Short mmCIF file of C-alpha atoms in Angstrom, two decimals:
data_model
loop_
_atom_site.label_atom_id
_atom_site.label_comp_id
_atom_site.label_asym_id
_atom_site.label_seq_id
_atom_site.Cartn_x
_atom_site.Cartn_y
_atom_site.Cartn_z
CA UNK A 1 0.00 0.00 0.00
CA UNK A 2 1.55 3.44 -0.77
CA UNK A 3 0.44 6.42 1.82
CA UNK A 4 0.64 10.04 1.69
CA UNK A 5 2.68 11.86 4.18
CA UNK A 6 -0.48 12.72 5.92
CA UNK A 7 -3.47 10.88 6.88
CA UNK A 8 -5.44 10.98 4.14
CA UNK A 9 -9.03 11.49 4.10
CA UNK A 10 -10.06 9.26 1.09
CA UNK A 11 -8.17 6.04 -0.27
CA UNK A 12 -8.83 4.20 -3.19
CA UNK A 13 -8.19 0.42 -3.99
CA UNK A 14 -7.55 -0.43 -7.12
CA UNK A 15 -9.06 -3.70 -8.72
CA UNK A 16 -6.36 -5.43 -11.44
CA UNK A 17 -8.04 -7.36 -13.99
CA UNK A 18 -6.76 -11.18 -14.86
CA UNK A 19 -4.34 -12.91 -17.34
CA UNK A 20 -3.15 -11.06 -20.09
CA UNK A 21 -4.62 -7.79 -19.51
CA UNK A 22 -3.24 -7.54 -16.09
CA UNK A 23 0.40 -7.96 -17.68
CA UNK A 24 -0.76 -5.21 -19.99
CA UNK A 25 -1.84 -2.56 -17.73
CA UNK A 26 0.37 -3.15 -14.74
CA UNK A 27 2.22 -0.19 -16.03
CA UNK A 28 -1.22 1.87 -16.18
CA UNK A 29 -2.38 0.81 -12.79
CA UNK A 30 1.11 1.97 -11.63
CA UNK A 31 1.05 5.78 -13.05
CA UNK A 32 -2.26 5.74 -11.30
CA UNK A 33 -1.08 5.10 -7.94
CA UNK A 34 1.91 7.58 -8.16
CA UNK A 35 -1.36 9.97 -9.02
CA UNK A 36 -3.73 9.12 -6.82
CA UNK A 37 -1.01 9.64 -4.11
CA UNK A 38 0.48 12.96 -5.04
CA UNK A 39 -2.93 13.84 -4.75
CA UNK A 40 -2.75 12.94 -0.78
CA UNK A 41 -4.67 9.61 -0.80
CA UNK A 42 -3.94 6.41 0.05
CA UNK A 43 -3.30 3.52 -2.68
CA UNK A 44 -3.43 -0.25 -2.70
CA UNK A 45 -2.59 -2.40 -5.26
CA UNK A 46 -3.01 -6.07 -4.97
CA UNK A 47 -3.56 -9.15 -6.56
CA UNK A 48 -6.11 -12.03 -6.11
CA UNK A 49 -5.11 -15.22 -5.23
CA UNK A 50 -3.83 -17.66 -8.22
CA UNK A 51 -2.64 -14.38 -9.72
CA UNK A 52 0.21 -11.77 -10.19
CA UNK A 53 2.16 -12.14 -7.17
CA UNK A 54 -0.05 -14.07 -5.43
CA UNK A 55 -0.18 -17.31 -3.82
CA UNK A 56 -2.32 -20.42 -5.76
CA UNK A 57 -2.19 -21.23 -9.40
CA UNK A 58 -3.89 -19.52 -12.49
CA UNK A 59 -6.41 -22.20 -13.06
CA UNK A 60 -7.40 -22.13 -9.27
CA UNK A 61 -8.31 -18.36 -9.78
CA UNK A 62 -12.47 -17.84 -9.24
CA UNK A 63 -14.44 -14.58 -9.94
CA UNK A 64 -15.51 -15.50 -6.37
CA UNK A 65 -12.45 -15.73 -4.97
CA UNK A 66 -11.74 -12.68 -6.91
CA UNK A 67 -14.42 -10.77 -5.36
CA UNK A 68 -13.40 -12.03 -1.79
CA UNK A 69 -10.12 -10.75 -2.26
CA UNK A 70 -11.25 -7.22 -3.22
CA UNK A 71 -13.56 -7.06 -0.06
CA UNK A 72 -10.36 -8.37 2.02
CA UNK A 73 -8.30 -5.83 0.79
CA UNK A 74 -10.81 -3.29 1.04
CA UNK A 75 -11.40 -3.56 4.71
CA UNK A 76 -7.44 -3.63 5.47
CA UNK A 77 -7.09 -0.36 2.94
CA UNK A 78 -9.89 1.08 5.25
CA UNK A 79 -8.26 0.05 8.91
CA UNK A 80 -4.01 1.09 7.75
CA UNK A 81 -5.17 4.75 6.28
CA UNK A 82 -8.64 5.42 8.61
CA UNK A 83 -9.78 6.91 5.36
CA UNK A 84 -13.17 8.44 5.85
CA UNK A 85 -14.09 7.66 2.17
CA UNK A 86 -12.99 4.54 0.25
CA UNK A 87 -12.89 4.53 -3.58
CA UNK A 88 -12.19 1.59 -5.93
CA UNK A 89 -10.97 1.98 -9.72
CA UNK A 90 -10.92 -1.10 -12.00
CA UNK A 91 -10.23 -2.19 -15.02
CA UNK A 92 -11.90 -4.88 -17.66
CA UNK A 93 -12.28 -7.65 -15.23
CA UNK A 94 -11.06 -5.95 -12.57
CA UNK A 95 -13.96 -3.65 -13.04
CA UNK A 96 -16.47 -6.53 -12.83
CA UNK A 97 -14.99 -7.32 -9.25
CA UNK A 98 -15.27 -4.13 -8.39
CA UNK A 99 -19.09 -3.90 -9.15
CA UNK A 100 -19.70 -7.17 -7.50
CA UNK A 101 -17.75 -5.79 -4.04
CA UNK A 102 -19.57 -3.09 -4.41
CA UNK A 103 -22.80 -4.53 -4.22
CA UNK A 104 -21.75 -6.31 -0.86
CA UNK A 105 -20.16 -3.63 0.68
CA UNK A 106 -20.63 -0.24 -0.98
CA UNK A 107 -17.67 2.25 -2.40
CA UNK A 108 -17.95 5.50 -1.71
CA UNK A 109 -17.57 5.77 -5.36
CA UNK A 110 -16.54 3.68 -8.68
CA UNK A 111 -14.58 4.12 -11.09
CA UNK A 112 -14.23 1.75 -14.13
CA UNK A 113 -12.36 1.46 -17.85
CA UNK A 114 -14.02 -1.12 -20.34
CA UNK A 115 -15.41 -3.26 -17.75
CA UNK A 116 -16.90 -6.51 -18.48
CA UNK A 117 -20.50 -7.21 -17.62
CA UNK A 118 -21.32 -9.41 -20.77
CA UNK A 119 -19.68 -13.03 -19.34
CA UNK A 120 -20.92 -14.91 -22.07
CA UNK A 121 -19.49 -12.73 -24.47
CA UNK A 122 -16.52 -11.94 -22.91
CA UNK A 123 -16.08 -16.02 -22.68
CA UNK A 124 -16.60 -16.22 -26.50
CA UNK A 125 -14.26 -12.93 -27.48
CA UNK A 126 -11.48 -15.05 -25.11
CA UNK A 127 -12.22 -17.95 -26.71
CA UNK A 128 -12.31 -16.74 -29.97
CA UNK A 129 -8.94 -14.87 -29.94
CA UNK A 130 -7.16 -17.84 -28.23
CA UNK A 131 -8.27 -19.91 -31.57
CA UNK A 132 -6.06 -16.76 -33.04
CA UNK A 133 -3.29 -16.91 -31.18
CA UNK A 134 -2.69 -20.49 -31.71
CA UNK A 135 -2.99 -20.38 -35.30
CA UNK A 136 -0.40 -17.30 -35.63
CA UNK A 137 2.57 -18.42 -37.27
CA UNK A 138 4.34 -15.28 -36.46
CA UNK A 139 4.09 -16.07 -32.93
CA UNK A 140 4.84 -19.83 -33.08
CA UNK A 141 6.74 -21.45 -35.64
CA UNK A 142 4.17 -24.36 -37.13
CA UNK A 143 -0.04 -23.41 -35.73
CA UNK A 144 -0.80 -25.22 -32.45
CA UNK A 145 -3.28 -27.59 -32.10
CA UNK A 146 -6.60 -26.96 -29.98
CA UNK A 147 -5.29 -30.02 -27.96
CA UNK A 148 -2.15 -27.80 -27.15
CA UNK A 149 -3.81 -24.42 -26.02
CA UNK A 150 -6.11 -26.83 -24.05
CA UNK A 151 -8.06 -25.20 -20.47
CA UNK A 152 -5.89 -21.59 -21.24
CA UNK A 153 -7.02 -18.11 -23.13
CA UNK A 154 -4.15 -16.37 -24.68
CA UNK A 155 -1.17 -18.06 -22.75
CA UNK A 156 -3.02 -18.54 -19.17
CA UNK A 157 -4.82 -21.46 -17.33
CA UNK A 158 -7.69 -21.16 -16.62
CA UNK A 159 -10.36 -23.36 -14.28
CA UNK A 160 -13.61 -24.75 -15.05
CA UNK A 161 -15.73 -22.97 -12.10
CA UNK A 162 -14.20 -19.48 -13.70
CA UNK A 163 -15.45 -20.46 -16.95
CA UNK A 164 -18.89 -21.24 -15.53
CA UNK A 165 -18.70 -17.72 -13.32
CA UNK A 166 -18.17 -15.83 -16.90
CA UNK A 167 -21.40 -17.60 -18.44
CA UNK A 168 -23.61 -16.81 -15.22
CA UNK A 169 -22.32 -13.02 -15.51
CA UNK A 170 -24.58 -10.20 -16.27
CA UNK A 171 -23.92 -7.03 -14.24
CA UNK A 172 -24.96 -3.62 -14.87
CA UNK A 173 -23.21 -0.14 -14.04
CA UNK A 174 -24.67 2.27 -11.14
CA UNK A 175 -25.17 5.90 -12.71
CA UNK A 176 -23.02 7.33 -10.50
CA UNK A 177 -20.06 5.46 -11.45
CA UNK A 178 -17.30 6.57 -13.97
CA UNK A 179 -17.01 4.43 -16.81
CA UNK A 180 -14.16 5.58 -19.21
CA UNK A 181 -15.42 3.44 -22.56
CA UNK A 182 -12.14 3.44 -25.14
CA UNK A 183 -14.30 0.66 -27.33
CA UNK A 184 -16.93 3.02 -27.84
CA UNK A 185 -19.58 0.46 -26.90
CA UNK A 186 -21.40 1.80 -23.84
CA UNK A 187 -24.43 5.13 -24.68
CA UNK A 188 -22.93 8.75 -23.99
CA UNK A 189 -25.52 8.79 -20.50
CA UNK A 190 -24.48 9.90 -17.18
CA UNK A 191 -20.44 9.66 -16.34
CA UNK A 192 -20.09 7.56 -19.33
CA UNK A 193 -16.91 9.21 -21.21
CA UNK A 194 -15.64 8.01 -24.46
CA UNK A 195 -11.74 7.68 -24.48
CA UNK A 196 -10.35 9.17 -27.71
CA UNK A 197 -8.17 6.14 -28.19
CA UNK A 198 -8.60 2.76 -28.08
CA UNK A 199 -6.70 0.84 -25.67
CA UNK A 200 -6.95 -2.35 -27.81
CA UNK A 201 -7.62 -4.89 -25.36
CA UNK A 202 -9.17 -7.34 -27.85
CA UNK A 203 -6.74 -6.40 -30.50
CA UNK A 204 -4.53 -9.66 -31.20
CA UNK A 205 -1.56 -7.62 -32.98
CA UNK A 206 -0.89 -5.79 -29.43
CA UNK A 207 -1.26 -8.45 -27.17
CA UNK A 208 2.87 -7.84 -26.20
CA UNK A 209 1.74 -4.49 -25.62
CA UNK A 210 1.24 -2.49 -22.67
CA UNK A 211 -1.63 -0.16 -21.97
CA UNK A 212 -1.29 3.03 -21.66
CA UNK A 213 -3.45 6.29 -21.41
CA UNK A 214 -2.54 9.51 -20.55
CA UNK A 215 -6.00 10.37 -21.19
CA UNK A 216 -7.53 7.79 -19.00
CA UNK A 217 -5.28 9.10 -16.25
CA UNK A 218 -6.48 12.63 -16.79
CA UNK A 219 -9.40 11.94 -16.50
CA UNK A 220 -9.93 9.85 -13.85
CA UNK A 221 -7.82 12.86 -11.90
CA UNK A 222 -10.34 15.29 -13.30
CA UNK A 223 -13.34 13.10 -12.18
CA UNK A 224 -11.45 13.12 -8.56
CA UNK A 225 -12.02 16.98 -8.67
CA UNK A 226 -15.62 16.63 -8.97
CA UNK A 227 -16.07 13.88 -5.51
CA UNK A 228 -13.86 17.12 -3.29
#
């Protein structure tokens, strides 16, 4: 957890999403803590168990689990900075844990980039671009066989029960919330805000390559000015 020099008055926990995306935006999620912390708050970063740094295997890794984790870290973001206001940012799936914390034990507020609520299609866009990657010949030197890329989407394991969480997922957005849409795929209603650029998530030719957004950055920060 990174604290200001004083004890802040808000913190916010941020919510990494899972597999390759996670490699992809740990840069992001980092520029967003040095922010969030020049601006006096408290930051934790953290990862759910069976992934990044943590403990348990990839294919052990459960949205439920997931969601556990989040509400863990939440309450010991809450006790080590006494924050009087406790906000959570996430990011694709990271953003569906979020809004599934949050419906157990309310943020103060939410803020989210391209989150998933669509399992079943998120499933099938996974699936789908896994069938890609193994037939990419600039990536491996003859195609790989289904059998080969067998129980993993693009490179990680993944577990039946988190398969079956995806399909049973439908979630929907509170109006309050920030979303920051870069696939331009959500209305304009509410604090729904259009990136300029795509961050290209789904796009198999930058799968090696990290996301970054100045703009998502700026405004998140500029969203922050509106909750003071």
């Amino acid at each position: 957890m990174a604290e200001p020099a004083y004890p802040p008055s808000t913190a916010v926990l941020l919510c990494p999403p899972l597999g390759q995306d996670l490699i992809r935006s740990h840069r992001l999620y980092r520029q967003l803590a040095h922010m969030f912390v020049r601006r006096g708050l408290a930051v934790m970063r953290f990862d759910y168990y069976g992934s990044g740094d943590s403990c348990g295997d990839a294919d052990q890794t459960t949205l439920a689990r997931c969601v556990d984790d989040a509400l863990v870290a939440a309450g010991e973001l809450r006790q080590r900075s006494r924050c009087r206001r406790l906000l959570a940012f996430g990011a694709r799936l990271g953003g569906s844990v979020a809004l599934q914390a949050h419906d157990r034990q309310p943020f103060d507020a939410l803020m989210l980039c391209d989150p998933i609520l669509d399992g079943v299609a998120h499933r099938a866009q996974l699936e789908a671009l896994h069938a890609e990657m193994l037939a990419d010949t600039r990536r491996f030197a003859r195609p790989r066989t289904a059998a080969e890329g067998a129980g993993q989407w693009l490179g990680f394991p993944h577990g039946e029960q988190f398969g079956d969480e995806l399909a049973a997922m439908h979630l929907s957005v509170p109006p309050a919330a920030l979303l920051l849409d870069s696939a331009h795929v959500f209305p304009r209603a509410g604090n729904i805000v259009a990136l300029d650029e795509p961050l290209g998530w789904d796009d198999l030719d930058r799968l090696e390559v990290a996301i970054q957004s100045h703009e998502l950055i700026a405004r998140v920060q500029r969203h922050m000015e509106t909750l003071q």
